[in-house]
Coordinates of C-alpha atoms in Angstrom, one line a residue:
Chain A
M221 CA 70.3 119.2 158.6
Y222 CA 70.3 120.9 155.3
A223 CA 70.1 117.3 153.8
Q224 CA 67.6 115.4 155.8
M225 CA 66.4 111.7 155.5
I226 CA 68.7 111.0 152.6
K227 CA 68.0 107.4 151.6
S228 CA 71.1 105.6 150.3
E229 CA 70.5 103.7 147.0
A230 CA 71.0 100.1 146.7
T231 CA 74.0 99.3 144.6
Q232 CA 74.2 96.4 142.1
D233 CA 77.7 96.6 140.9
D234 CA 80.5 94.2 140.4
P235 CA 81.4 92.8 144.0
E236 CA 85.2 93.1 143.1
K237 CA 84.9 96.6 142.1
L238 CA 82.8 97.5 145.2
A239 CA 85.4 96.0 147.5
A240 CA 88.2 98.0 145.8
F241 CA 86.1 101.1 146.1
Q242 CA 85.3 100.6 149.7
A243 CA 89.1 100.0 150.4
R244 CA 89.9 103.3 148.8
I245 CA 87.4 105.1 151.1
D246 CA 88.7 103.2 154.1
A247 CA 92.2 104.2 153.2
G248 CA 91.0 107.9 153.4
D249 CA 91.3 108.3 149.6
T250 CA 89.3 111.1 147.9
I251 CA 86.9 110.1 145.2
E252 CA 87.0 112.3 142.1
P253 CA 84.4 112.8 139.3
K254 CA 86.0 110.7 136.7
D255 CA 86.8 107.7 139.2
W256 CA 84.8 104.6 139.0
M257 CA 82.1 104.7 141.7
P258 CA 79.0 102.5 142.6
E259 CA 75.8 103.8 141.1
G260 CA 74.3 103.9 144.6
Y261 CA 77.1 106.1 145.7
R262 CA 76.6 108.4 142.8
K263 CA 72.7 108.6 143.2
T264 CA 72.8 109.0 147.0
L265 CA 75.3 111.9 146.6
I266 CA 73.3 113.6 143.9
R267 CA 70.3 113.5 146.2
Q268 CA 72.2 114.7 149.3
I269 CA 74.2 117.5 147.7
G270 CA 71.2 118.6 145.6
Q271 CA 69.1 118.9 148.7
H272 CA 71.9 120.7 150.5
A273 CA 72.1 123.2 147.6
H274 CA 68.2 123.6 147.3
S275 CA 68.3 124.5 151.0
E276 CA 70.8 127.2 150.6
I277 CA 68.8 128.7 147.8
V278 CA 65.4 128.5 149.5
G279 CA 67.1 129.6 152.7
Q280 CA 67.5 133.0 151.1
L281 CA 63.7 133.7 151.2
P282 CA 63.1 133.8 155.0
E283 CA 65.9 136.3 155.3
G284 CA 65.3 138.2 152.2
N285 CA 62.0 138.9 153.8
W286 CA 63.9 141.4 156.1
I287 CA 66.3 143.1 153.8
T288 CA 64.0 146.1 153.2
R289 CA 63.0 146.3 156.8
A290 CA 66.4 145.9 158.5
P291 CA 66.6 148.3 161.4
T292 CA 69.8 150.2 160.3
L293 CA 71.8 150.6 157.1
E294 CA 74.6 148.6 158.6
R295 CA 72.3 145.7 159.5
K296 CA 70.9 145.9 156.0
T297 CA 74.3 145.8 154.3
I298 CA 75.3 142.8 156.6
L299 CA 72.1 140.9 155.8
L300 CA 72.4 141.5 152.1
A301 CA 76.0 140.1 152.3
K302 CA 74.7 137.1 154.1
V303 CA 71.9 136.3 151.6
Q304 CA 74.3 136.7 148.8
D305 CA 76.6 134.2 150.6
E306 CA 73.7 131.7 150.7
A307 CA 73.3 132.0 147.0
G308 CA 77.0 131.4 146.6
H309 CA 76.8 128.4 148.8
G310 CA 74.0 127.1 146.6
L311 CA 76.1 127.6 143.5
Y312 CA 79.2 125.8 145.0
L313 CA 77.0 122.8 145.9
Y314 CA 75.2 122.7 142.5
C315 CA 78.5 122.5 140.8
A316 CA 79.7 119.7 143.0
A317 CA 76.4 117.8 142.2
E318 CA 76.9 118.4 138.5
T319 CA 80.2 116.6 138.5
L320 CA 78.1 113.5 139.2
G321 CA 76.2 113.7 135.9
V322 CA 73.1 115.7 136.6
S323 CA 72.6 119.0 135.0
R324 CA 71.8 122.3 136.8
D325 CA 68.4 122.7 135.1
E326 CA 67.5 119.1 136.0
L327 CA 68.2 119.8 139.7
T328 CA 66.3 123.0 139.6
E329 CA 63.3 121.5 137.9
M330 CA 63.3 118.6 140.5
L331 CA 63.2 121.2 143.3
L332 CA 60.4 123.1 141.5
D333 CA 58.1 120.2 141.0
G334 CA 58.7 118.6 144.4
R335 CA 60.7 115.7 143.4
M336 CA 63.6 117.0 145.5
K337 CA 63.4 118.4 149.0
Y338 CA 65.0 121.3 150.9
S339 CA 65.5 121.5 154.6
S340 CA 62.4 121.6 156.8
I341 CA 63.7 124.6 158.7
F342 CA 63.0 127.0 155.7
N343 CA 59.2 126.3 155.9
Y344 CA 58.9 128.3 159.0
P345 CA 58.1 132.1 158.8
T346 CA 60.4 134.9 160.0
L347 CA 58.0 137.2 161.9
T348 CA 60.1 139.8 163.5
W349 CA 63.6 141.2 163.2
A350 CA 64.7 139.0 166.1
D351 CA 64.1 136.0 163.8
M352 CA 67.1 137.2 161.7
G353 CA 69.1 136.8 165.0
A354 CA 67.6 133.3 165.9
V355 CA 68.1 132.1 162.2
G356 CA 71.7 133.0 162.2
W357 CA 72.6 131.8 165.7
L358 CA 70.5 128.6 165.6
V359 CA 69.9 127.5 162.0
D360 CA 73.4 128.4 160.8
G361 CA 74.8 127.1 164.1
A362 CA 73.1 123.7 163.4
A363 CA 74.3 123.8 159.9
I364 CA 77.8 124.3 160.9
M365 CA 77.7 121.2 163.2
N366 CA 77.1 119.1 160.1
Q367 CA 79.2 121.0 157.6
V368 CA 82.5 121.0 159.5
P369 CA 82.9 117.3 159.4
L370 CA 81.7 117.1 155.8
Q371 CA 84.9 118.9 154.9
R372 CA 86.4 115.3 155.2
T373 CA 83.7 113.6 153.2
S374 CA 85.0 111.1 150.6
Y375 CA 83.6 112.9 147.6
G376 CA 86.3 115.5 146.5
P377 CA 84.1 118.2 144.9
Y378 CA 81.6 118.0 147.9
A379 CA 84.6 118.2 150.4
R380 CA 86.0 121.3 148.6
A381 CA 82.6 123.1 148.4
M382 CA 82.3 122.5 152.3
V383 CA 85.7 124.1 152.9
R384 CA 84.5 127.2 151.2
I385 CA 81.2 127.2 152.8
C386 CA 82.5 126.6 156.4
K387 CA 84.9 129.7 156.0
E388 CA 81.9 131.8 155.3
E389 CA 79.3 130.2 157.6
S390 CA 81.0 131.4 160.8
F391 CA 80.3 135.0 159.8
H392 CA 76.7 134.0 159.5
Q393 CA 76.3 132.5 163.0
R394 CA 78.2 135.4 164.6
Q395 CA 76.0 138.1 162.9
G396 CA 73.0 136.2 164.2
F397 CA 74.3 136.0 167.7
D398 CA 75.2 139.7 167.5
I399 CA 71.7 140.5 166.7
M400 CA 70.5 138.4 169.5
M401 CA 72.9 140.2 172.0
K402 CA 71.5 143.6 170.9
M403 CA 68.0 142.5 171.3
A404 CA 68.5 140.6 174.6
N405 CA 70.2 143.7 176.1
G406 CA 67.8 146.1 174.7
T407 CA 64.3 147.4 175.8
A408 CA 61.7 145.1 177.4
A409 CA 60.0 144.8 174.1
Q410 CA 63.1 143.8 172.4
R411 CA 63.8 141.2 175.0
R412 CA 60.3 139.8 174.5
M413 CA 61.0 139.6 170.7
A414 CA 64.3 137.8 171.2
Q415 CA 62.6 135.2 173.6
D416 CA 59.8 134.7 171.1
A417 CA 62.2 134.2 168.3
L418 CA 64.1 131.5 170.5
N419 CA 60.8 129.8 171.4
R420 CA 59.8 129.4 167.8
F421 CA 63.1 128.4 166.4
W422 CA 64.4 126.0 169.0
Y423 CA 62.5 122.9 168.2
P424 CA 62.6 123.4 164.4
S425 CA 66.3 123.8 164.8
L426 CA 66.6 120.5 166.6
M427 CA 64.5 119.0 163.8
M428 CA 67.2 120.0 161.2
F429 CA 69.4 117.0 162.3
G430 CA 66.6 114.6 161.4
P431 CA 65.1 111.8 163.5
S432 CA 67.1 109.4 165.5
D433 CA 69.0 107.3 163.0
Q434 CA 70.4 104.5 165.3
D435 CA 68.4 101.8 163.5
S436 CA 68.6 103.2 159.9
V437 CA 70.2 101.0 157.3
H438 CA 70.6 104.0 155.1
S439 CA 72.7 105.9 157.6
A440 CA 75.0 103.0 158.0
Q441 CA 75.6 102.6 154.2
S442 CA 76.3 106.4 154.0
M443 CA 78.6 106.4 156.9
K444 CA 80.5 103.5 155.4
W445 CA 80.8 105.6 152.3
R446 CA 81.9 108.5 154.4
I447 CA 79.2 110.9 153.0
K448 CA 77.5 111.0 156.4
M449 CA 80.1 111.6 159.2
N450 CA 78.1 111.5 162.5
S451 CA 74.8 110.3 163.6
N452 CA 71.8 112.7 163.8
D453 CA 71.7 112.2 167.6
E454 CA 75.3 112.9 168.1
L455 CA 75.1 116.1 166.1
R456 CA 71.9 117.2 167.8
Q457 CA 73.5 116.5 171.3
K458 CA 76.5 118.6 170.3
F459 CA 74.3 121.4 169.1
V460 CA 72.4 121.6 172.4
D461 CA 75.6 121.4 174.4
Q462 CA 77.0 124.3 172.6
T463 CA 73.7 126.4 172.4
A464 CA 72.2 126.0 175.9
P465 CA 75.0 128.1 177.6
Q466 CA 74.8 130.7 174.9
A467 CA 71.2 131.1 175.5
A468 CA 72.1 131.5 179.3
F469 CA 74.6 134.2 178.4
L470 CA 71.8 136.1 176.6
G471 CA 69.6 135.8 179.6
L472 CA 67.0 133.9 177.4
T473 CA 65.3 130.7 178.3
V474 CA 65.3 127.6 176.2
P475 CA 61.7 126.6 175.8
D476 CA 62.3 123.2 177.3
P477 CA 61.4 122.6 181.0
D478 CA 63.4 119.3 180.9
L479 CA 66.7 120.9 179.7
C480 CA 69.2 120.1 182.4
W481 CA 73.0 119.3 182.6
N482 CA 73.7 115.6 183.0
E483 CA 77.1 115.3 184.8
E484 CA 77.2 111.6 184.1
K485 CA 77.1 111.8 180.3
G486 CA 78.8 115.2 180.2
G487 CA 76.0 116.7 178.2
Y488 CA 72.5 118.2 178.4
D489 CA 69.4 116.1 178.7
F490 CA 66.7 117.6 176.6
S491 CA 63.2 117.0 175.1
Q492 CA 62.8 115.8 171.5
P493 CA 61.0 117.9 169.1
D494 CA 57.5 116.9 167.8
W495 CA 58.5 114.4 165.2
D496 CA 54.9 114.3 163.8
E497 CA 55.2 117.9 163.0
F498 CA 58.5 117.2 161.3
F499 CA 57.1 114.6 158.9
D500 CA 54.1 116.8 158.3
V501 CA 56.3 119.7 157.3
L502 CA 58.3 117.3 155.0
R503 CA 55.0 116.2 153.4
G504 CA 54.5 119.9 152.5
N505 CA 52.2 120.9 155.3
G506 CA 54.5 123.4 157.1
P507 CA 53.5 126.9 157.6
C508 CA 55.5 128.2 154.4
N509 CA 55.9 125.2 152.1
T510 CA 53.4 126.5 149.5
E511 CA 54.7 130.1 149.7
R512 CA 58.4 129.1 149.4
L513 CA 57.8 126.8 146.4
A514 CA 55.6 129.1 144.7
E515 CA 58.2 131.9 145.1
Q516 CA 61.0 129.7 143.6
N517 CA 58.7 128.7 140.6
R518 CA 57.7 132.4 140.0
A519 CA 61.5 133.5 139.9
W520 CA 62.2 130.6 137.6
D521 CA 59.3 131.2 135.3
E522 CA 59.7 135.0 135.2
G523 CA 63.4 134.6 134.5
K524 CA 63.0 132.4 131.5
W525 CA 63.0 135.1 128.9
V526 CA 66.1 136.5 130.4
R527 CA 67.9 133.1 130.4
E528 CA 66.8 132.5 126.8
G529 CA 67.4 136.1 125.6
L530 CA 71.0 136.1 126.9
M531 CA 71.7 132.7 125.4
A532 CA 70.3 133.8 122.1
H533 CA 72.4 137.0 122.1
A534 CA 75.6 134.9 122.9
A535 CA 74.8 132.5 120.0
K536 CA 74.4 135.4 117.6
K537 CA 77.6 137.0 118.8
N538 CA 79.4 133.7 118.3
A539 CA 78.0 133.4 114.7
Q540 CA 79.0 136.9 113.5
P541 CA 82.8 136.4 113.0
I542 CA 82.3 133.3 111.1
A543 CA 79.8 135.0 108.9
A544 CA 82.3 137.8 108.2
E545 CA 85.1 135.5 107.2
Chain B
M35 CA 57.2 120.9 133.2
T36 CA 59.0 121.3 129.9
K37 CA 62.6 120.9 129.9
S38 CA 64.6 124.1 129.2
R39 CA 66.7 123.8 126.1
T40 CA 68.8 126.8 126.8
E41 CA 70.9 125.8 129.7
W42 CA 73.8 128.1 130.0
P43 CA 77.2 126.4 129.4
L44 CA 79.5 125.5 132.2
W45 CA 82.8 127.4 132.9
E46 CA 85.8 126.4 135.0
I47 CA 87.0 129.3 137.1
F48 CA 90.7 130.0 137.9
I49 CA 91.7 132.7 140.4
R50 CA 95.1 134.3 141.1
G51 CA 95.5 135.4 144.5
Q52 CA 97.4 138.5 145.7
H53 CA 100.7 136.8 146.6
G54 CA 102.2 136.1 143.3
M55 CA 100.9 132.4 143.0
S56 CA 99.7 130.9 139.8
H57 CA 95.9 130.8 138.9
R58 CA 94.2 128.1 140.9
H59 CA 91.0 126.2 140.1
V60 CA 88.3 127.3 142.4
G61 CA 85.1 125.8 141.0
S62 CA 82.8 126.2 138.1
L63 CA 79.7 128.2 137.2
H64 CA 77.1 128.7 134.4
A65 CA 77.1 131.7 132.1
Q66 CA 75.9 132.5 128.5
D67 CA 79.3 133.6 127.4
A68 CA 82.9 134.4 128.6
D69 CA 82.3 138.0 129.7
A70 CA 79.3 137.0 131.8
A71 CA 81.4 134.1 133.2
V72 CA 84.0 136.5 134.4
R73 CA 81.4 138.8 135.9
N74 CA 79.6 135.8 137.7
A75 CA 83.0 134.6 138.8
R76 CA 83.7 137.8 140.5
D77 CA 80.4 137.6 142.4
V78 CA 80.7 133.9 143.3
Y79 CA 84.4 133.3 144.0
T80 CA 85.9 136.8 145.0
R81 CA 83.5 138.1 147.6
R82 CA 86.2 138.2 150.2
N83 CA 89.4 139.6 148.4
E84 CA 90.2 136.0 147.2
G85 CA 91.9 137.2 144.1
V86 CA 93.2 139.8 141.6
S87 CA 92.7 138.0 138.4
I88 CA 90.2 135.7 136.9
W89 CA 90.4 133.1 134.1
V90 CA 87.4 131.4 132.6
V91 CA 87.6 128.4 130.4
P92 CA 84.7 126.4 128.9
S93 CA 84.4 123.1 130.9
A94 CA 84.0 121.3 127.7
S95 CA 87.4 122.5 126.5
I96 CA 89.2 120.7 129.3
T97 CA 90.9 117.3 128.6
A98 CA 91.7 115.3 131.7
S99 CA 94.0 112.4 132.2
D100 CA 92.3 109.0 132.7
P101 CA 92.2 108.1 136.4
D102 CA 92.7 104.4 135.5
A103 CA 95.9 105.2 133.8
K104 CA 97.4 106.5 137.0
G105 CA 99.8 103.6 137.1
A106 CA 101.2 104.1 133.6
L107 CA 101.4 107.9 133.9
Y108 CA 103.0 108.2 137.3
E109 CA 104.7 105.0 138.1
P110 CA 107.8 105.7 136.1
S111 CA 108.7 108.8 138.3
H112 CA 108.5 106.7 141.6
S113 CA 111.9 105.0 141.0
K114 CA 113.6 108.1 140.0
V115 CA 114.5 109.2 143.3
Y116 CA 117.7 110.9 142.3
R117 CA 115.4 113.8 140.8
H118 CA 115.2 115.0 144.4
P119 CA 118.1 117.0 146.0
T120 CA 117.8 115.0 149.1
F121 CA 119.1 111.9 147.2
F122 CA 122.6 113.2 147.5
D123 CA 124.5 113.2 150.7
I124 CA 126.7 116.2 151.0
P125 CA 129.0 116.4 154.0
D126 CA 128.2 119.1 156.5
D127 CA 131.6 120.6 156.2
V128 CA 130.7 121.6 152.7
G129 CA 128.2 124.1 154.2
H130 CA 124.9 125.3 152.7
M131 CA 124.2 124.1 149.2

């Protein structure tokens, strides 16, 4: 997902307070910034929301890559709007994380020096225009699977950010599928591009949900706190069940010879992605890790004089009326 | 990495929608001053006709009630059920009131 492999933090708080806190969660209460919360809950959420925010921000890069080369002016304006949305989603989430007592600059610096991660999916390149279709359809489609239930998460600011994001995310997936339809019903060359995009993005999209978490202690704690709503396997299954018929509608082939409907479980059987590749990408060895991080660092460094200049100007303006009195 | 000393302050954003409702808190953002906060709020919070008016307030200026004082603050109104119109039984024969 946009937040992968989030380890929940151990909590060493007063057992009585912990029990009261858990009772609030179990009763469906929303936890708000000024409420008492276990340190572990706070730290796990900062990591999870922060990673989610970073993914939205870094996720602008693979799509930004195609803004200048979109095939029509209409596609270009749509893609611009989508990338602008991603920036907005990042900002909603950073604000939610900041209510937990971490500053925006701290979060940014942790992304830039590699202490915090972003989703593995954005370390794959976008090689053709069809990739814009595949990203919207598959990557945003996978993100929605996770974000819709998170609208009911226990932390108020996070849940509210998710409500805004989900409203906008549906546009993203539809515009992606629209591109895929155009390509799949186009010339032979366009169909080849569409199939190639599906081939390259299928398994990385399945990886977004993270490895099977049935034995994970961290997942159990996060689920108890209602900051993780479904298991990784559950969401991955849901994604495949939804997406496989859509691929068939497009006349494209999912690159998995073992994909087949299982009547008994009422879902598809499918192959697992290469988890060694997933861990390798997380370690920084994906096709684009270096490029993505370098680009984020460049933007931050080159924007420094603007951030500081505007701040200095604001301070000067504020000082003037006092001097005149 | 050196820590930036010039982090833009945080602003709380309130938007009034088109249907005559009050301004409503929608979130927060960073900006160097109030004018920039309004411009940023327009980009971040009104991309889909969500509003016709924006208020920005420095987050540091907000004083919030203490969540632990919920009892003391709100308990007294619990027992005053007569403040709601449904407390009074009006015979049907009286008609709409």
